[in-house]
PDB file of C-alpha atoms in Angstrom:
ATOM      1  CA  MET A   1     -10.226   1.004  24.145  1.00  0.00           C
ATOM      2  CA  THR A   2     -11.668   0.066  20.786  1.00  0.00           C
ATOM      3  CA  LEU A   3     -11.774  -3.836  20.868  1.00  0.00           C
ATOM      4  CA  ALA A   4     -10.956  -4.573  16.985  1.00  0.00           C
ATOM      5  CA  GLY A   5     -11.215  -8.387  16.706  1.00  0.00           C
ATOM      6  CA  GLU A   6     -13.544 -11.275  16.505  1.00  0.00           C
ATOM      7  CA  MET A   7     -13.719 -14.212  19.092  1.00  0.00           C
ATOM      8  CA  ARG A   8     -14.573 -17.946  18.853  1.00  0.00           C
ATOM      9  CA  ALA A   9     -15.171 -20.170  21.793  1.00  0.00           C
ATOM     10  CA  GLY A  10     -13.306 -23.317  22.497  1.00  0.00           C
ATOM     11  CA  LYS A  11     -12.973 -25.890  25.205  1.00  0.00           C
ATOM     12  CA  PRO A  12     -12.202 -24.679  28.531  1.00  0.00           C
ATOM     13  CA  GLY A  13      -8.479 -25.024  29.749  1.00  0.00           C
ATOM     14  CA  LEU A  14      -7.100 -24.744  26.325  1.00  0.00           C
ATOM     15  CA  PRO A  15      -4.869 -21.734  25.477  1.00  0.00           C
ATOM     16  CA  TRP A  16      -5.982 -19.066  23.063  1.00  0.00           C
ATOM     17  CA  LEU A  17      -4.909 -18.977  19.624  1.00  0.00           C
ATOM     18  CA  VAL A  18      -4.474 -15.044  18.682  1.00  0.00           C
ATOM     19  CA  PHE A  19      -4.167 -14.682  15.132  1.00  0.00           C
ATOM     20  CA  LEU A  20      -2.483 -11.510  13.371  1.00  0.00           C
ATOM     21  CA  HIS A  21      -3.053 -10.816   9.721  1.00  0.00           C
ATOM     22  CA  GLY A  22      -0.495  -9.404   7.247  1.00  0.00           C
ATOM     23  CA  PHE A  23      -0.378  -6.018   5.795  1.00  0.00           C
ATOM     24  CA  SER A  24      -3.725  -4.623   4.503  1.00  0.00           C
ATOM     25  CA  GLY A  25      -5.536  -7.678   5.667  1.00  0.00           C
ATOM     26  CA  ASP A  26      -7.923  -7.830   8.557  1.00  0.00           C
ATOM     27  CA  CYS A  27      -9.374 -10.044  11.093  1.00  0.00           C
ATOM     28  CA  ARG A  28     -11.038 -12.417   8.630  1.00  0.00           C
ATOM     29  CA  GLU A  29      -7.780 -13.425   7.069  1.00  0.00           C
ATOM     30  CA  TRP A  30      -7.220 -16.315   9.337  1.00  0.00           C
ATOM     31  CA  GLN A  31     -10.723 -17.494   9.929  1.00  0.00           C
ATOM     32  CA  ASP A  32     -10.550 -20.160   7.385  1.00  0.00           C
ATOM     33  CA  VAL A  33      -7.672 -21.658   9.078  1.00  0.00           C
ATOM     34  CA  GLY A  34      -9.031 -21.070  12.786  1.00  0.00           C
ATOM     35  CA  ALA A  35     -12.183 -22.753  11.879  1.00  0.00           C
ATOM     36  CA  ARG A  36     -10.470 -26.187  11.430  1.00  0.00           C
ATOM     37  CA  LEU A  37      -9.296 -25.849  15.114  1.00  0.00           C
ATOM     38  CA  PRO A  38     -12.602 -25.462  16.811  1.00  0.00           C
ATOM     39  CA  ASP A  39     -11.550 -27.035  20.265  1.00  0.00           C
ATOM     40  CA  TYR A  40      -9.190 -23.872  20.862  1.00  0.00           C
ATOM     41  CA  PRO A  41     -10.731 -20.393  21.707  1.00  0.00           C
ATOM     42  CA  ARG A  42      -9.691 -18.015  19.216  1.00  0.00           C
ATOM     43  CA  LEU A  43      -9.036 -14.322  18.697  1.00  0.00           C
ATOM     44  CA  TYR A  44      -8.683 -12.722  15.402  1.00  0.00           C
ATOM     45  CA  LEU A  45      -7.394  -9.201  15.622  1.00  0.00           C
ATOM     46  CA  ASP A  46      -7.445  -6.383  13.261  1.00  0.00           C
ATOM     47  CA  LEU A  47      -3.969  -4.431  13.483  1.00  0.00           C
ATOM     48  CA  PRO A  48      -3.855  -0.684  13.879  1.00  0.00           C
ATOM     49  CA  GLY A  49      -4.560   0.889  10.632  1.00  0.00           C
ATOM     50  CA  HIS A  50      -6.793  -2.021   9.490  1.00  0.00           C
ATOM     51  CA  GLY A  51     -10.230  -3.102   9.711  1.00  0.00           C
ATOM     52  CA  ASN A  52     -11.953  -1.920  12.602  1.00  0.00           C
ATOM     53  CA  ALA A  53      -8.791  -0.706  14.077  1.00  0.00           C
ATOM     54  CA  GLN A  54      -8.347   1.584  11.267  1.00  0.00           C
ATOM     55  CA  ASP A  55      -8.376   4.765  13.264  1.00  0.00           C
ATOM     56  CA  ILE A  56      -5.892   3.454  15.829  1.00  0.00           C
ATOM     57  CA  ALA A  57      -2.248   5.052  15.180  1.00  0.00           C
ATOM     58  CA  VAL A  58       0.917   3.686  16.045  1.00  0.00           C
ATOM     59  CA  SER A  59       4.460   5.136  15.936  1.00  0.00           C
ATOM     60  CA  GLY A  60       6.641   2.067  15.961  1.00  0.00           C
ATOM     61  CA  PHE A  61       7.013  -1.619  17.136  1.00  0.00           C
ATOM     62  CA  SER A  62       6.973  -0.666  20.922  1.00  0.00           C
ATOM     63  CA  ASP A  63       3.578   0.943  20.354  1.00  0.00           C
ATOM     64  CA  VAL A  64       2.210  -2.142  18.886  1.00  0.00           C
ATOM     65  CA  HIS A  65       3.549  -4.209  21.346  1.00  0.00           C
ATOM     66  CA  GLN A  66       1.871  -2.170  24.044  1.00  0.00           C
ATOM     67  CA  TRP A  67      -1.284  -2.160  21.943  1.00  0.00           C
ATOM     68  CA  LEU A  68      -1.346  -5.904  21.723  1.00  0.00           C
ATOM     69  CA  LYS A  69      -0.818  -6.480  25.576  1.00  0.00           C
ATOM     70  CA  ALA A  70      -3.623  -4.028  26.318  1.00  0.00           C
ATOM     71  CA  THR A  71      -5.967  -5.831  23.758  1.00  0.00           C
ATOM     72  CA  LEU A  72      -5.209  -9.084  25.263  1.00  0.00           C
ATOM     73  CA  LEU A  73      -5.812  -7.913  28.722  1.00  0.00           C
ATOM     74  CA  SER A  74      -9.022  -6.454  27.756  1.00  0.00           C
ATOM     75  CA  TYR A  75     -10.121  -9.748  26.213  1.00  0.00           C
ATOM     76  CA  ASN A  76      -8.953 -11.336  29.522  1.00  0.00           C
ATOM     77  CA  ILE A  77      -6.647 -13.502  27.659  1.00  0.00           C
ATOM     78  CA  LEU A  78      -3.879 -14.743  29.943  1.00  0.00           C
ATOM     79  CA  ASN A  79      -2.477 -17.874  28.369  1.00  0.00           C
ATOM     80  CA  TYR A  80      -2.127 -17.797  24.536  1.00  0.00           C
ATOM     81  CA  TRP A  81      -0.333 -18.903  21.367  1.00  0.00           C
ATOM     82  CA  LEU A  82       0.442 -16.068  18.891  1.00  0.00           C
ATOM     83  CA  VAL A  83      -0.088 -17.092  15.119  1.00  0.00           C
ATOM     84  CA  GLY A  84       1.157 -14.157  12.849  1.00  0.00           C
ATOM     85  CA  TYR A  85       1.652 -13.919   8.884  1.00  0.00           C
ATOM     86  CA  SER A  86       3.962 -11.561   7.253  1.00  0.00           C
ATOM     87  CA  LEU A  87       3.580  -8.161   9.113  1.00  0.00           C
ATOM     88  CA  GLY A  88       1.516 -10.145  11.776  1.00  0.00           C
ATOM     89  CA  GLY A  89       4.354 -12.344  12.238  1.00  0.00           C
ATOM     90  CA  ARG A  90       6.934  -9.629  12.556  1.00  0.00           C
ATOM     91  CA  ILE A  91       4.655  -8.091  15.230  1.00  0.00           C
ATOM     92  CA  ALA A  92       4.299 -11.395  16.942  1.00  0.00           C
ATOM     93  CA  MET A  93       8.160 -12.111  16.841  1.00  0.00           C
ATOM     94  CA  TYR A  94       8.797  -8.471  18.453  1.00  0.00           C
ATOM     95  CA  HIS A  95       5.891  -9.033  21.060  1.00  0.00           C
ATOM     96  CA  ALA A  96       7.433 -12.415  22.017  1.00  0.00           C
ATOM     97  CA  CYS A  97      10.972 -11.177  22.347  1.00  0.00           C
ATOM     98  CA  GLN A  98       9.625  -8.632  25.217  1.00  0.00           C
ATOM     99  CA  GLN A  99       8.927 -11.829  27.135  1.00  0.00           C
ATOM    100  CA  PRO A 100       5.113 -11.032  27.970  1.00  0.00           C
ATOM    101  CA  ASP A 101       3.232 -12.984  30.496  1.00  0.00           C
ATOM    102  CA  GLY A 102       1.017 -15.593  29.417  1.00  0.00           C
ATOM    103  CA  LEU A 103       2.613 -16.221  26.093  1.00  0.00           C
ATOM    104  CA  ALA A 104       2.624 -20.084  25.543  1.00  0.00           C
ATOM    105  CA  GLY A 105       4.213 -20.366  22.085  1.00  0.00           C
ATOM    106  CA  LEU A 106       4.945 -18.588  18.865  1.00  0.00           C
ATOM    107  CA  ILE A 107       3.910 -19.636  15.312  1.00  0.00           C
ATOM    108  CA  VAL A 108       4.919 -17.454  12.319  1.00  0.00           C
ATOM    109  CA  GLU A 109       4.293 -17.607   8.683  1.00  0.00           C
ATOM    110  CA  GLY A 110       6.529 -15.959   5.939  1.00  0.00           C
ATOM    111  CA  ALA A 111       7.822 -13.284   8.562  1.00  0.00           C
ATOM    112  CA  HIS A 112      11.143 -11.567   8.430  1.00  0.00           C
ATOM    113  CA  PRO A 113      13.115 -11.538  11.542  1.00  0.00           C
ATOM    114  CA  GLY A 114      14.837  -8.139  10.721  1.00  0.00           C
ATOM    115  CA  LEU A 115      17.699  -6.740   8.727  1.00  0.00           C
ATOM    116  CA  SER A 116      21.134  -6.798   9.882  1.00  0.00           C
ATOM    117  CA  ASP A 117      22.902  -4.517   7.148  1.00  0.00           C
ATOM    118  CA  ALA A 118      22.657  -0.799   7.486  1.00  0.00           C
ATOM    119  CA  ALA A 119      22.519  -0.397   3.535  1.00  0.00           C
ATOM    120  CA  GLU A 120      19.577  -2.937   3.489  1.00  0.00           C
ATOM    121  CA  ARG A 121      17.632  -0.851   6.206  1.00  0.00           C
ATOM    122  CA  THR A 122      18.356   2.367   4.144  1.00  0.00           C
ATOM    123  CA  ALA A 123      17.248   0.882   0.904  1.00  0.00           C
ATOM    124  CA  ARG A 124      14.078  -0.711   2.686  1.00  0.00           C
ATOM    125  CA  TRP A 125      13.289   2.627   4.301  1.00  0.00           C
ATOM    126  CA  GLN A 126      13.198   4.386   0.795  1.00  0.00           C
ATOM    127  CA  SER A 127      11.054   1.700  -0.474  1.00  0.00           C
ATOM    128  CA  ASP A 128       8.580   1.738   2.056  1.00  0.00           C
ATOM    129  CA  SER A 129       8.483   5.441   1.809  1.00  0.00           C
ATOM    130  CA  ARG A 130       7.669   5.431  -1.718  1.00  0.00           C
ATOM    131  CA  TRP A 131       4.961   2.746  -1.063  1.00  0.00           C
ATOM    132  CA  ALA A 132       3.375   5.026   1.809  1.00  0.00           C
ATOM    133  CA  LEU A 133       3.212   7.934  -0.542  1.00  0.00           C
ATOM    134  CA  ARG A 134       1.388   5.845  -3.097  1.00  0.00           C
ATOM    135  CA  PHE A 135      -1.080   4.505  -0.527  1.00  0.00           C
ATOM    136  CA  ARG A 136      -1.676   7.925   0.748  1.00  0.00           C
ATOM    137  CA  ASP A 137      -2.159   9.734  -2.833  1.00  0.00           C
ATOM    138  CA  GLU A 138      -3.462   7.199  -5.139  1.00  0.00           C
ATOM    139  CA  PRO A 139      -6.509   4.903  -5.847  1.00  0.00           C
ATOM    140  CA  LEU A 140      -6.036   1.694  -3.844  1.00  0.00           C
ATOM    141  CA  GLU A 141      -6.769  -0.469  -6.778  1.00  0.00           C
ATOM    142  CA  THR A 142      -3.881   1.098  -8.529  1.00  0.00           C
ATOM    143  CA  VAL A 143      -1.483   0.784  -5.840  1.00  0.00           C
ATOM    144  CA  PHE A 144      -2.507  -2.818  -4.952  1.00  0.00           C
ATOM    145  CA  ASN A 145      -2.164  -3.869  -8.741  1.00  0.00           C
ATOM    146  CA  ALA A 146       1.532  -2.795  -8.435  1.00  0.00           C
ATOM    147  CA  TRP A 147       1.873  -4.020  -4.994  1.00  0.00           C
ATOM    148  CA  TYR A 148       1.059  -7.657  -5.986  1.00  0.00           C
ATOM    149  CA  GLN A 149       3.402  -7.482  -8.669  1.00  0.00           C
ATOM    150  CA  GLN A 150       6.405  -7.591  -6.329  1.00  0.00           C
ATOM    151  CA  PRO A 151       8.703 -10.640  -6.650  1.00  0.00           C
ATOM    152  CA  VAL A 152       7.540 -12.089  -3.135  1.00  0.00           C
ATOM    153  CA  PHE A 153       3.983 -12.460  -4.785  1.00  0.00           C
ATOM    154  CA  ALA A 154       5.258 -14.298  -7.819  1.00  0.00           C
ATOM    155  CA  SER A 155       3.379 -17.478  -7.165  1.00  0.00           C
ATOM    156  CA  LEU A 156      -0.017 -15.891  -7.457  1.00  0.00           C
ATOM    157  CA  THR A 157      -2.089 -16.383 -10.397  1.00  0.00           C
ATOM    158  CA  ASP A 158      -3.757 -13.604 -12.161  1.00  0.00           C
ATOM    159  CA  SER A 159      -7.181 -14.624 -10.521  1.00  0.00           C
ATOM    160  CA  GLN A 160      -5.581 -14.721  -7.065  1.00  0.00           C
ATOM    161  CA  ARG A 161      -3.925 -11.399  -7.681  1.00  0.00           C
ATOM    162  CA  GLY A 162      -7.043  -9.861  -8.973  1.00  0.00           C
ATOM    163  CA  GLU A 163      -9.082 -11.237  -5.849  1.00  0.00           C
ATOM    164  CA  LEU A 164      -6.649  -9.676  -3.416  1.00  0.00           C
ATOM    165  CA  VAL A 165      -6.754  -6.340  -5.161  1.00  0.00           C
ATOM    166  CA  MET A 166     -10.483  -6.263  -4.997  1.00  0.00           C
ATOM    167  CA  LEU A 167     -10.352  -7.271  -1.226  1.00  0.00           C
ATOM    168  CA  ARG A 168      -7.611  -4.941  -0.215  1.00  0.00           C
ATOM    169  CA  ARG A 169      -8.915  -1.866  -1.793  1.00  0.00           C
ATOM    170  CA  GLN A 170     -11.552  -1.570   0.984  1.00  0.00           C
ATOM    171  CA  ASN A 171      -8.872  -0.272   3.195  1.00  0.00           C
ATOM    172  CA  SER A 172      -7.906   3.283   4.000  1.00  0.00           C
ATOM    173  CA  GLY A 173      -4.857   4.466   1.897  1.00  0.00           C
ATOM    174  CA  PRO A 174      -3.620   6.923   4.515  1.00  0.00           C
ATOM    175  CA  ALA A 175      -4.099   4.459   7.454  1.00  0.00           C
ATOM    176  CA  LEU A 176      -2.232   1.910   5.386  1.00  0.00           C
ATOM    177  CA  GLY A 177       0.662   4.211   4.565  1.00  0.00           C
ATOM    178  CA  ALA A 178       0.888   5.360   8.263  1.00  0.00           C
ATOM    179  CA  MET A 179       1.077   1.634   9.495  1.00  0.00           C
ATOM    180  CA  LEU A 180       3.559   0.890   6.776  1.00  0.00           C
ATOM    181  CA  MET A 181       6.071   3.422   7.922  1.00  0.00           C
ATOM    182  CA  ALA A 182       5.537   2.789  11.645  1.00  0.00           C
ATOM    183  CA  THR A 183       6.210  -1.070  11.124  1.00  0.00           C
ATOM    184  CA  SER A 184       8.643  -0.902   8.303  1.00  0.00           C
ATOM    185  CA  LEU A 185      11.161  -3.623   8.338  1.00  0.00           C
ATOM    186  CA  ALA A 186      13.780  -0.947   8.355  1.00  0.00           C
ATOM    187  CA  GLU A 187      12.613   0.153  11.766  1.00  0.00           C
ATOM    188  CA  GLN A 188      12.399  -3.355  13.157  1.00  0.00           C
ATOM    189  CA  PRO A 189      15.160  -4.534  15.298  1.00  0.00           C
ATOM    190  CA  ASP A 190      17.094  -7.702  14.113  1.00  0.00           C
ATOM    191  CA  LEU A 191      15.284 -10.285  16.386  1.00  0.00           C
ATOM    192  CA  ARG A 192      17.481 -13.330  15.641  1.00  0.00           C
ATOM    193  CA  ARG A 193      19.475 -13.255  18.779  1.00  0.00           C
ATOM    194  CA  ALA A 194      16.384 -12.627  21.109  1.00  0.00           C
ATOM    195  CA  LEU A 195      14.569 -15.409  19.362  1.00  0.00           C
ATOM    196  CA  SER A 196      17.288 -17.803  19.796  1.00  0.00           C
ATOM    197  CA  ALA A 197      17.340 -17.103  23.659  1.00  0.00           C
ATOM    198  CA  ARG A 198      13.768 -17.628  24.137  1.00  0.00           C
ATOM    199  CA  ALA A 199      12.045 -19.833  26.676  1.00  0.00           C
ATOM    200  CA  TYR A 200       8.659 -20.457  24.474  1.00  0.00           C
ATOM    201  CA  PRO A 201       8.268 -22.826  21.641  1.00  0.00           C
ATOM    202  CA  PHE A 202       8.907 -21.255  18.190  1.00  0.00           C
ATOM    203  CA  TYR A 203       7.531 -22.551  14.825  1.00  0.00           C
ATOM    204  CA  TYR A 204       8.069 -21.191  11.326  1.00  0.00           C
ATOM    205  CA  LEU A 205       5.817 -21.931   8.373  1.00  0.00           C
ATOM    206  CA  TYR A 206       6.407 -20.939   4.780  1.00  0.00           C
ATOM    207  CA  GLY A 207       5.104 -22.008   1.332  1.00  0.00           C
ATOM    208  CA  ASP A 208       7.190 -24.525  -0.707  1.00  0.00           C
ATOM    209  CA  ARG A 209       7.369 -22.033  -3.683  1.00  0.00           C
ATOM    210  CA  ASP A 210       8.595 -19.251  -1.209  1.00  0.00           C
ATOM    211  CA  ASP A 211      12.124 -19.481  -1.582  1.00  0.00           C
ATOM    212  CA  LYS A 212      13.078 -15.986   0.103  1.00  0.00           C
ATOM    213  CA  PHE A 213      11.376 -17.112   3.436  1.00  0.00           C
ATOM    214  CA  ALA A 214      12.434 -20.438   3.336  1.00  0.00           C
ATOM    215  CA  ALA A 215      16.187 -19.200   3.347  1.00  0.00           C
ATOM    216  CA  LEU A 216      15.181 -16.774   6.163  1.00  0.00           C
ATOM    217  CA  ALA A 217      13.542 -19.800   7.964  1.00  0.00           C
ATOM    218  CA  ALA A 218      16.827 -21.542   7.980  1.00  0.00           C
ATOM    219  CA  GLU A 219      18.487 -19.005   9.846  1.00  0.00           C
ATOM    220  CA  LEU A 220      16.397 -19.245  12.688  1.00  0.00           C
ATOM    221  CA  ASN A 221      16.363 -21.500  15.732  1.00  0.00           C
ATOM    222  CA  ALA A 222      12.768 -22.643  15.056  1.00  0.00           C
ATOM    223  CA  GLU A 223      11.136 -25.859  13.925  1.00  0.00           C
ATOM    224  CA  ARG A 224      10.155 -25.243  10.380  1.00  0.00           C
ATOM    225  CA  HIS A 225       6.951 -26.463   8.601  1.00  0.00           C
ATOM    226  CA  VAL A 226       6.790 -26.300   4.800  1.00  0.00           C
ATOM    227  CA  ILE A 227       3.296 -25.934   3.326  1.00  0.00           C
ATOM    228  CA  PRO A 228       2.948 -27.737   0.008  1.00  0.00           C
ATOM    229  CA  ASN A 229       1.365 -26.015  -2.977  1.00  0.00           C
ATOM    230  CA  ALA A 230       1.853 -22.570  -1.668  1.00  0.00           C
ATOM    231  CA  GLY A 231       3.851 -19.194  -1.907  1.00  0.00           C
ATOM    232  CA  HIS A 232       4.281 -16.403   0.509  1.00  0.00           C
ATOM    233  CA  ASN A 233       0.755 -16.341   1.613  1.00  0.00           C
ATOM    234  CA  ALA A 234       0.467 -19.941   2.382  1.00  0.00           C
ATOM    235  CA  HIS A 235      -2.490 -19.948   4.663  1.00  0.00           C
ATOM    236  CA  ARG A 236      -4.659 -18.367   1.862  1.00  0.00           C
ATOM    237  CA  GLU A 237      -3.321 -20.518  -0.856  1.00  0.00           C
ATOM    238  CA  ASN A 238      -3.459 -23.844   1.306  1.00  0.00           C
ATOM    239  CA  PRO A 239      -5.405 -23.417   4.421  1.00  0.00           C
ATOM    240  CA  VAL A 240      -6.059 -27.122   5.037  1.00  0.00           C
ATOM    241  CA  ALA A 241      -2.212 -27.789   5.023  1.00  0.00           C
ATOM    242  CA  VAL A 242      -1.619 -24.740   7.416  1.00  0.00           C
ATOM    243  CA  ALA A 243      -4.429 -25.820   9.757  1.00  0.00           C
ATOM    244  CA  ALA A 244      -3.074 -29.315   9.887  1.00  0.00           C
ATOM    245  CA  SER A 245       0.459 -28.064  10.732  1.00  0.00           C
ATOM    246  CA  LEU A 246      -1.096 -25.889  13.595  1.00  0.00           C
ATOM    247  CA  ALA A 247      -3.084 -28.903  14.939  1.00  0.00           C
ATOM    248  CA  GLN A 248       0.287 -31.089  14.789  1.00  0.00           C
ATOM    249  CA  ILE A 249       2.161 -28.397  16.580  1.00  0.00           C
ATOM    250  CA  LEU A 250      -0.606 -28.011  19.265  1.00  0.00           C
ATOM    251  CA  ARG A 251      -1.124 -31.795  19.727  1.00  0.00           C
ATOM    252  CA  LEU A 252       2.610 -32.169  20.415  1.00  0.00           C
ATOM    253  CA  ARG A 253       2.835 -29.177  23.069  1.00  0.00           C
ATOM    254  CA  ILE A 254      -0.528 -29.369  24.651  1.00  0.00           C
ATOM    255  CA  LYS A 255      -1.907 -32.070  26.864  1.00  0.00           C
ATOM    256  CA  ASP A 256      -5.514 -33.070  26.167  1.00  0.00           C
ATOM    257  CA  THR A 257      -7.894 -31.379  28.638  1.00  0.00           C
ATOM    258  CA  PRO A 258     -10.794 -33.458  29.669  1.00  0.00           C
TER     259      PRO A 258
END
């Protein structure tokens, strides 16, 4: 199989940190945060349809879960924490709810646990279908200029928005559109009940200017960490604070290894 990711070594005996990026990102997205946790071995993955995994196609969350299981096994990762943002967080939560062997903990940032209302699911499917067509048929710079005008990205400055557009336009539009439909929030199960019944530790991070995901976090049985001076993309807007939260979580959960 294609190994689409980048590894960094850490101290023997510590669990791996496996980082999953958001929609239209790639394996570089978490590296600023991960570099501040040098003791831990780290794996930064490209999700299907993204980066070096652009040619990997999946048909739904079950496929992505199987892909992630096989990928971790291919790297011989048997003891790990998942750290995921937005789409990567939704994939991480779904994967964790399947009770995979080796999962030591779950940390998500700004990720939706799932829709419980049928009308909301229909509306989301229609919205994602429209975006997927645009990703397939229009220049990516045009689509991302519109994408980052959505309310969830309201805290971005014009320069931050422009930087993201320039970065994201390097993707494949058809691959992004296919992945958007395969992992639409409309297709994701409502994971709240399974997350509440979990046996692993679960932490939820969100920016202090991200009101939507602050409200969603309050619905979950998870320890919450508020990231100051940040909106929806907290690890990009304040990587120092996000890394500090991760370090605090891991210190509390993992004994020092000589």
